[in-house]
Short mmCIF file of C-alpha atoms in Angstrom, two decimals:
data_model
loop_
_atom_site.label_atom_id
_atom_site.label_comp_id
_atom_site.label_asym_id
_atom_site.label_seq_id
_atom_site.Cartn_x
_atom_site.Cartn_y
_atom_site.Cartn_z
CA UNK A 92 98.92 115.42 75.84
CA UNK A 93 97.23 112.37 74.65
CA UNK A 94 94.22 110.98 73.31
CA UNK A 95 92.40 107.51 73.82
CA UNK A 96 92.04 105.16 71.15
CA UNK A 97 88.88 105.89 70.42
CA UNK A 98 89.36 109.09 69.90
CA UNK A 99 92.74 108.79 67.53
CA UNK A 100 90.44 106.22 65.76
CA UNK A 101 88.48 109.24 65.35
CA UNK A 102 91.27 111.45 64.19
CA UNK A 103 92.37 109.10 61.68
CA UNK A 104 89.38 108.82 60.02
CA UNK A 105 89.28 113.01 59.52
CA UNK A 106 92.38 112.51 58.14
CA UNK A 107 91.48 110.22 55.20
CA UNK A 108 90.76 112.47 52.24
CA UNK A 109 88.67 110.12 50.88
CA UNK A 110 85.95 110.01 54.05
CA UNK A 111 86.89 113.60 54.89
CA UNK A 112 87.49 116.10 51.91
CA UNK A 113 88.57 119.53 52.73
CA UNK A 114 85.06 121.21 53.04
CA UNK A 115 83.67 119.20 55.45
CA UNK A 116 86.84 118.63 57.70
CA UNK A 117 86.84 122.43 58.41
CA UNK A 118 83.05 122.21 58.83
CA UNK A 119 83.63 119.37 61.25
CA UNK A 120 85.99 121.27 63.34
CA UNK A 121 83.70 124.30 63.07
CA UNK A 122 81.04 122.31 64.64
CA UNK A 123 83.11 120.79 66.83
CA UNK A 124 84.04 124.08 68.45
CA UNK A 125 80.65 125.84 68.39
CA UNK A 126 78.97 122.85 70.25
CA UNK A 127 81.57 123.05 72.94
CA UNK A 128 82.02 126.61 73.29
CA UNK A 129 78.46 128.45 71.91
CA UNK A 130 75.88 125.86 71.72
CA UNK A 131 74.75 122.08 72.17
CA UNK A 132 73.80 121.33 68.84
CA UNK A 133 75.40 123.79 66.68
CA UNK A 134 77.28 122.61 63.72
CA UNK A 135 76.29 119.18 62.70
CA UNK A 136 73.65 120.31 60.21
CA UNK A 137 76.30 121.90 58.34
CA UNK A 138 75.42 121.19 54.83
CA UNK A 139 78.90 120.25 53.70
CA UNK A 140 78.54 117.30 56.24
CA UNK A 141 75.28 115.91 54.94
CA UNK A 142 76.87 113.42 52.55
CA UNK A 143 79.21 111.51 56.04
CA UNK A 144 77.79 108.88 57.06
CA UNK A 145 76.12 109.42 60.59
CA UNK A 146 78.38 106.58 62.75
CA UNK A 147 81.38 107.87 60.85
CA UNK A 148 80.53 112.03 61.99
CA UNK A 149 79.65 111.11 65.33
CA UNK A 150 83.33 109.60 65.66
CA UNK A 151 84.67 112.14 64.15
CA UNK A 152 83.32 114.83 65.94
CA UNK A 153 83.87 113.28 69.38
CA UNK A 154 87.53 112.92 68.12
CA UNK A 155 87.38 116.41 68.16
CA UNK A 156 85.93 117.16 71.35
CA UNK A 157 88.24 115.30 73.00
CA UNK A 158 90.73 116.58 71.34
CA UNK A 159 90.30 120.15 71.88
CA UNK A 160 89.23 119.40 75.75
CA UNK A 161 92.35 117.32 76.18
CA UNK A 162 94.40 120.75 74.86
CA UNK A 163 92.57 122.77 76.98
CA UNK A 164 93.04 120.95 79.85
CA UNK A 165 96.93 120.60 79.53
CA UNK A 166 97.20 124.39 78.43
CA UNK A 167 98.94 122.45 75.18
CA UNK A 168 100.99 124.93 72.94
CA UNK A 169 100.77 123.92 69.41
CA UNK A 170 103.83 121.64 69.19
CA UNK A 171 102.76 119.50 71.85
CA UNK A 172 98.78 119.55 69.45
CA UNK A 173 100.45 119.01 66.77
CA UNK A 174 102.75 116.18 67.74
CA UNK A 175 99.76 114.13 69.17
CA UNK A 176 97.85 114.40 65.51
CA UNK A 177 100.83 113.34 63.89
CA UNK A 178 100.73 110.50 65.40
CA UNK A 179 97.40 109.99 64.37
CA UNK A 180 98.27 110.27 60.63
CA UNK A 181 97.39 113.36 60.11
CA UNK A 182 99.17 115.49 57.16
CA UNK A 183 100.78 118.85 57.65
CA UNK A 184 98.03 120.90 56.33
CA UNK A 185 94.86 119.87 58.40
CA UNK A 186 97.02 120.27 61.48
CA UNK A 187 97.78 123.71 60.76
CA UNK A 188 93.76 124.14 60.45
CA UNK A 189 92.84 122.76 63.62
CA UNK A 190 95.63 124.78 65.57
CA UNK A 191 94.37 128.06 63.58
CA UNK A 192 90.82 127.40 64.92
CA UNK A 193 91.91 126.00 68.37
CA UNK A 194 94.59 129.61 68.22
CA UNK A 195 91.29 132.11 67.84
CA UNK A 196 89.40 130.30 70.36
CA UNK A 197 90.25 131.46 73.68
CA UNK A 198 87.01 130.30 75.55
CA UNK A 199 88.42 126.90 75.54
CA UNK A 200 89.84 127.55 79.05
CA UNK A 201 87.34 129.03 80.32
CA UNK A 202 84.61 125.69 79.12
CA UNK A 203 86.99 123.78 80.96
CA UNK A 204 87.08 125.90 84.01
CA UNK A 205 83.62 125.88 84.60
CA UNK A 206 82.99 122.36 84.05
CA UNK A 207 83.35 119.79 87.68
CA UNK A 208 81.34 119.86 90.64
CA UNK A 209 81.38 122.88 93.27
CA UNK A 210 79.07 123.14 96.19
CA UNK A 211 75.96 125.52 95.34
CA UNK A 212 77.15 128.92 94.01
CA UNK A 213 75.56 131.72 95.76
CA UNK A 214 75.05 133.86 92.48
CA UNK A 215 72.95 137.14 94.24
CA UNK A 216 71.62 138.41 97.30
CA UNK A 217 68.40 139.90 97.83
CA UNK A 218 66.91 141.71 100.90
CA UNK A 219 64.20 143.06 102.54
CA UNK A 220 63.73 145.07 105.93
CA UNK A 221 60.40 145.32 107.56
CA UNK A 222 58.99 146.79 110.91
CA UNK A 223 56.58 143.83 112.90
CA UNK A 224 53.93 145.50 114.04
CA UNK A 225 51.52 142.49 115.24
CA UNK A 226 50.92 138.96 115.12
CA UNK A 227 47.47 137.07 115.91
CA UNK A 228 49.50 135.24 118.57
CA UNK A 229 51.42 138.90 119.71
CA UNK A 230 50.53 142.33 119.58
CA UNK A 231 52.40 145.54 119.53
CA UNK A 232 56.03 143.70 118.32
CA UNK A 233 57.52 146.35 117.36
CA UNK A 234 60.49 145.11 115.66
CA UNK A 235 62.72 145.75 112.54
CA UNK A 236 63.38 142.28 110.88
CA UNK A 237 64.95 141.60 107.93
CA UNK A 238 64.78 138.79 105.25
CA UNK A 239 67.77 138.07 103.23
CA UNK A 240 67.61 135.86 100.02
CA UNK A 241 70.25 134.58 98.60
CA UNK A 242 70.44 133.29 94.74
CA UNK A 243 72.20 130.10 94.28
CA UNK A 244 73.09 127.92 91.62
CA UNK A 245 73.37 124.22 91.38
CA UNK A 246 76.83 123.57 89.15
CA UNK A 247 74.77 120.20 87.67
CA UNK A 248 71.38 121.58 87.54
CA UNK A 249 71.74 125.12 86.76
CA UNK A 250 68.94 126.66 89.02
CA UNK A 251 67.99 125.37 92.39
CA UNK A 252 65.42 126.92 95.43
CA UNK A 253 67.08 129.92 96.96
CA UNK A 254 68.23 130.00 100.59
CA UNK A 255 66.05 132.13 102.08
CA UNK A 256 66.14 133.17 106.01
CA UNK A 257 64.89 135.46 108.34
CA UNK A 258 67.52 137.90 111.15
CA UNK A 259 67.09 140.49 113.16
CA UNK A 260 69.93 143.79 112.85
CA UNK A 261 71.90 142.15 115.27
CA UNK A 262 72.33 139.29 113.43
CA UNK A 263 72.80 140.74 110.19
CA UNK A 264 75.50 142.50 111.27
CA UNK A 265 76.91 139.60 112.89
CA UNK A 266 76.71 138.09 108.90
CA UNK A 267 78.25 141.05 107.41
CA UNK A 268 80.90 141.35 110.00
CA UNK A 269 81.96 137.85 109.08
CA UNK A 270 82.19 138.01 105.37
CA UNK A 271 84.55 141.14 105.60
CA UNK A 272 86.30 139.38 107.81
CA UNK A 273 86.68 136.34 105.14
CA UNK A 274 87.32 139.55 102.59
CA UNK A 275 90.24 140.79 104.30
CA UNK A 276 91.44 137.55 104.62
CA UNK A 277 91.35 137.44 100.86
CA UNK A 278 92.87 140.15 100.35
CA UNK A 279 95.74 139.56 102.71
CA UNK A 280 96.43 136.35 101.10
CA UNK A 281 96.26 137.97 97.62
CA UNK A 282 98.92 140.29 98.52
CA UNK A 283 101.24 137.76 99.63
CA UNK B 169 44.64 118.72 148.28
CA UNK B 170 42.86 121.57 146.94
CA UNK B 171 39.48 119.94 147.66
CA UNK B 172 37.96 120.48 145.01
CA UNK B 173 36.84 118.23 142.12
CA UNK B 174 39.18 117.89 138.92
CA UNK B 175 36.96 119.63 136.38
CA UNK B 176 36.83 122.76 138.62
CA UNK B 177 40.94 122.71 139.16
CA UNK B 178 40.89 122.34 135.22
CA UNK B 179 38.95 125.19 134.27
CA UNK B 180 40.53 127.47 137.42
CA UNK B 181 44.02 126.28 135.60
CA UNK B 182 42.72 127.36 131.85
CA UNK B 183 41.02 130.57 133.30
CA UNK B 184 44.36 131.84 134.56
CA UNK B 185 45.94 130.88 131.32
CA UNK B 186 43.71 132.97 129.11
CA UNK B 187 43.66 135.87 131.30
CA UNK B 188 47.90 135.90 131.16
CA UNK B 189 48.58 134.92 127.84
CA UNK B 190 46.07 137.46 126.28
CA UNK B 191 46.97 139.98 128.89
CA UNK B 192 50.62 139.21 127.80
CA UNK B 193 49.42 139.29 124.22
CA UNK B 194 48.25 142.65 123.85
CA UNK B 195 50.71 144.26 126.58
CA UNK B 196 48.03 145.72 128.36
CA UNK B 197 48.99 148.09 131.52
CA UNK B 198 48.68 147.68 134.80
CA UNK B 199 46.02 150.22 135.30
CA UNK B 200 43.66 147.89 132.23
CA UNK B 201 44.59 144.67 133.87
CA UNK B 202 43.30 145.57 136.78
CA UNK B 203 40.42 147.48 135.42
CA UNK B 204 40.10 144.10 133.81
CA UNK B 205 40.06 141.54 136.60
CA UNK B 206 37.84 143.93 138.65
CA UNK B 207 34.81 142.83 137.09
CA UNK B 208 35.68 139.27 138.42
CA UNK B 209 35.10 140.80 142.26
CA UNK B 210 37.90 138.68 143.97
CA UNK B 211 39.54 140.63 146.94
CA UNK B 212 41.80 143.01 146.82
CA UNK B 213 44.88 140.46 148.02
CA UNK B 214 43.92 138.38 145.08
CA UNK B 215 43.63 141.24 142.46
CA UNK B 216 47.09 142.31 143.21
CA UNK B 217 48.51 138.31 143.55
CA UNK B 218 47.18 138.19 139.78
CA UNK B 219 49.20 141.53 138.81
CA UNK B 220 52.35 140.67 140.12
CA UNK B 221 52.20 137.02 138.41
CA UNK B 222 51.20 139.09 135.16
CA UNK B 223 53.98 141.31 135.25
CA UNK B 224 56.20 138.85 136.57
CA UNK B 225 55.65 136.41 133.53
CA UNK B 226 54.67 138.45 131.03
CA UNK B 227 57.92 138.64 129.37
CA UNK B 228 58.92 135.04 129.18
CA UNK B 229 54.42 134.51 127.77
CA UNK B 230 55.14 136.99 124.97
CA UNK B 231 58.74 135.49 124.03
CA UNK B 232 56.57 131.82 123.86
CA UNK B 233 54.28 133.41 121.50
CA UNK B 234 56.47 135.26 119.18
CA UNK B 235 57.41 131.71 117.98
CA UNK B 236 53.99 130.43 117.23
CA UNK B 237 54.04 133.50 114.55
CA UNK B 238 54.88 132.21 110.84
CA UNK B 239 58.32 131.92 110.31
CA UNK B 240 61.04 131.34 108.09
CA UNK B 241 64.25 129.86 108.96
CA UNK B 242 66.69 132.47 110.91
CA UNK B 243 70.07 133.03 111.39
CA UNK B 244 72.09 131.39 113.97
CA UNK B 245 75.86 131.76 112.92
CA UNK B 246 78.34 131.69 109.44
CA UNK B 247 81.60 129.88 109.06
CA UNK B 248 83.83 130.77 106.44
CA UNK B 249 86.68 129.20 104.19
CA UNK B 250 89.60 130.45 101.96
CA UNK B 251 90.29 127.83 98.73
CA UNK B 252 91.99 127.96 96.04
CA UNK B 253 91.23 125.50 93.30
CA UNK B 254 94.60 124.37 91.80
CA UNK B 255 93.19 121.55 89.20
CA UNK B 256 90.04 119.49 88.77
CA UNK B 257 89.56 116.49 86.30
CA UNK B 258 88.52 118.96 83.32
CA UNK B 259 91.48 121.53 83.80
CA UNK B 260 95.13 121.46 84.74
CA UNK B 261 97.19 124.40 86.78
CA UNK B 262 94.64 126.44 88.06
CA UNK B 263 94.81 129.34 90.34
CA UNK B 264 91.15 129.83 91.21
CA UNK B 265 90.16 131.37 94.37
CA UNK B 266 86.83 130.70 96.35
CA UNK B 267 84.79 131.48 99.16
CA UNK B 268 83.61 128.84 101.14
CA UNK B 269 80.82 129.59 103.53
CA UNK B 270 78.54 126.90 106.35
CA UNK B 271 75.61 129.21 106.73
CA UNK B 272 73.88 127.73 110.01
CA UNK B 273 70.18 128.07 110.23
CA UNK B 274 67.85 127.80 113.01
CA UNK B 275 63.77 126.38 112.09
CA UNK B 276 61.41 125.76 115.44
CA UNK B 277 64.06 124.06 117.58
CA UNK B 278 65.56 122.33 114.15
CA UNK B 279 69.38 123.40 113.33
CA UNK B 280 70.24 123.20 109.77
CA UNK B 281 73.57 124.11 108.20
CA UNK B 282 74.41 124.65 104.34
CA UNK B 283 77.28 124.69 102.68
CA UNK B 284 77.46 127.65 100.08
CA UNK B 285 80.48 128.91 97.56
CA UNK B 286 81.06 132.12 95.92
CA UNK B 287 83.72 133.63 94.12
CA UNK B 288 85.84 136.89 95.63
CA UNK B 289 83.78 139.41 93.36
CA UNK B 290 80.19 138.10 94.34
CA UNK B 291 81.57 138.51 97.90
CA UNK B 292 82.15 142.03 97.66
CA UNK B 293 78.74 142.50 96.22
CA UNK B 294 77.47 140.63 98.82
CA UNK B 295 79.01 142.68 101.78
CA UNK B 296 78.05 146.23 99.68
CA UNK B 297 74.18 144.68 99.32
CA UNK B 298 73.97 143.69 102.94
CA UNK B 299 75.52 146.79 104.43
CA UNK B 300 73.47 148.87 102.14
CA UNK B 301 70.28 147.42 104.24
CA UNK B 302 72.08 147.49 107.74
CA UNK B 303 71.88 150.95 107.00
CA UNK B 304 68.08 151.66 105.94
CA UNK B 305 66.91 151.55 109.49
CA UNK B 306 68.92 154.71 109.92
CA UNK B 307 67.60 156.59 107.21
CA UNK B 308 65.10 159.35 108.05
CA UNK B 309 62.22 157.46 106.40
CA UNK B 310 62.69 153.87 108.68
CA UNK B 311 63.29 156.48 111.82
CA UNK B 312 60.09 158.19 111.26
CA UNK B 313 58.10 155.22 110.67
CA UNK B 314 59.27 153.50 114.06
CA UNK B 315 58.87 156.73 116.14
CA UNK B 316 55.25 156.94 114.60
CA UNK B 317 54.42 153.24 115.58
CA UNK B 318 55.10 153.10 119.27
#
């Protein structure tokens, strides 16, 4: 596992005492976490960080970041964390913190996981079966139709348009038929 | 050939047309299509020459005309896919299955195809949702309604 410069420029920097006293280095890696794994813009208005300068805790917390991404990535154990912030000066003690934090927080993985680009993620299907009766064009249709809607998901965007489409019961269970065939498939190649 | 002028061959043409496409349309019998074109007093030759082109065609008029109906885009075919995602630039050694699916879609005369993932649990959902309303038109309810509408 290893870090750019920039980021063990970072590191270095969280491990001066002098820029970095003990309260706000574990409030730094707090927010460091939380904006990765809960929320955006957790953390930095931590109170104990309001005296850092602003260039200095942006660094610092992409140091961080990276850091913890990096791990994640590699499925690091703690040796192989610990030996890459030796090597950026840091002392016994505030390694020990970050692996504690980095230990309890098993989401990391799962951050990682869902970040890269996938084609659109069908998330949800909906249906819905109705009888034609007439049209202006054609009377007396008489014909069960079904509309299927399925919910998709754009791995940039978040939301996008749903794929909506129209079949007849022929069709539909040519569509069903299919995806338990791709199901069995699955399964088969689960078992192997 | 006909000897007649244009205008008359043009409105003969667009007279037959409306009678068979709105024949066609509302699936009229024989007995009201020729209750129909008696009021026109052709001969009797011609009166049944008109029936047999009406039932002869009015199959292929009333397929034409289902498509002028508002429409969204229908199902043609699905291809399917078996992945497994081993690593991507955010995340070594993975072992993470998906389901990859070209859905191919058919819009007045226009083929379309999409490319759609899902994961082996949404799959399952997606089979047990679509089944589930394969098997509505069975139910008592859809049968009554369709034996009520003829």
């Amino acid at each position: 596992m290893e870090l750019s410069a920039y980021a063990q420029g970072g590191w270095r920097l969280l491990g001066d005492p002098r820029r970095f006293p003990r309260r706000p280095y574990a409030a730094l890696l707090r927010a460091a976490f939380r904006s990765l794994l809960d929320h955006p813009r957790a953390g930095l208005d931590d109170p104990d960080l309001k005296d850092i300068d602003p260039t200095v805790l942006k660094h610092c917390h992409a140091a961080a970041a990276t850091c913890i991404l990096e791990a994640g990535k590699h499925k690091a154990d703690i040796a192989a964390i610990s030996t890459c912030l030796e090597d950026c000066k840091l002392d016994k003690e505030r390694i020990e913190q970050f692996c504690t934090e980095y230990q309890c927080r098993e989401l990391v993985t799962v951050v990682s996981f869902s970040i890269g680009r996938s084609p659109l993620h069908i998330t949800d299907v909906s249906w819905r079966l109705e009888y034609q009766i007439k049209s202006n064009q054609l009377h007396k249709t008489y014909q069960p139709s079904y509309l299927v809607t399925l919910n998709v998901e754009n791995s940039d965007s978040g939301s996008h348009p749903d794929v909506s489409f129209s079949c007849t019961m022929e069709q539909l269970q040519d569509l069903v038929g299919k995806l338990k065939d791709a199901a069995k498939s699955l399964e088969r190649a689960t078992q192997m | 050939k006909l000897k007649v002028g244009t205008e008359t061959v043009q409105q003969g043409v667009e007279g037959l047309m409306f009678l068979l496409t709105e024949s066609a349309k509302l699936m009229i019998s024989e007995v009201d299509f020729q209750d129909s074109i008696h009021v026109l007093g052709f001969s009797d030759e011609l009166n049944k020459l008109l029936l047999q082109l009406y039932l002869d065609n009015r199959k292929e008029i009333r397929s034409i005309l289902s498509e002028l109906a508002p429409k969204l885009p229908s199902y043609h075919s699905l291809e399917w896919r078996l992945d497994v995602q081993l690593a991507s630039r955010s995340l070594r050694q993975q072992i993470k299955p998906a389901v990859t699916l070209k859905l191919h879609l058919n819009q007045n005369e226009d083929q379309s195809a999409q490319v759609l993932q899902t994961d082996p649990s949404t799959l399952l959902h997606l089979i047990q949702q679509l089944e589930q309303a394969l098997g509505e038109m069975k139910t008592n309810h859809c049968r009554r309604i369709v034996r009520n509408m003829k």
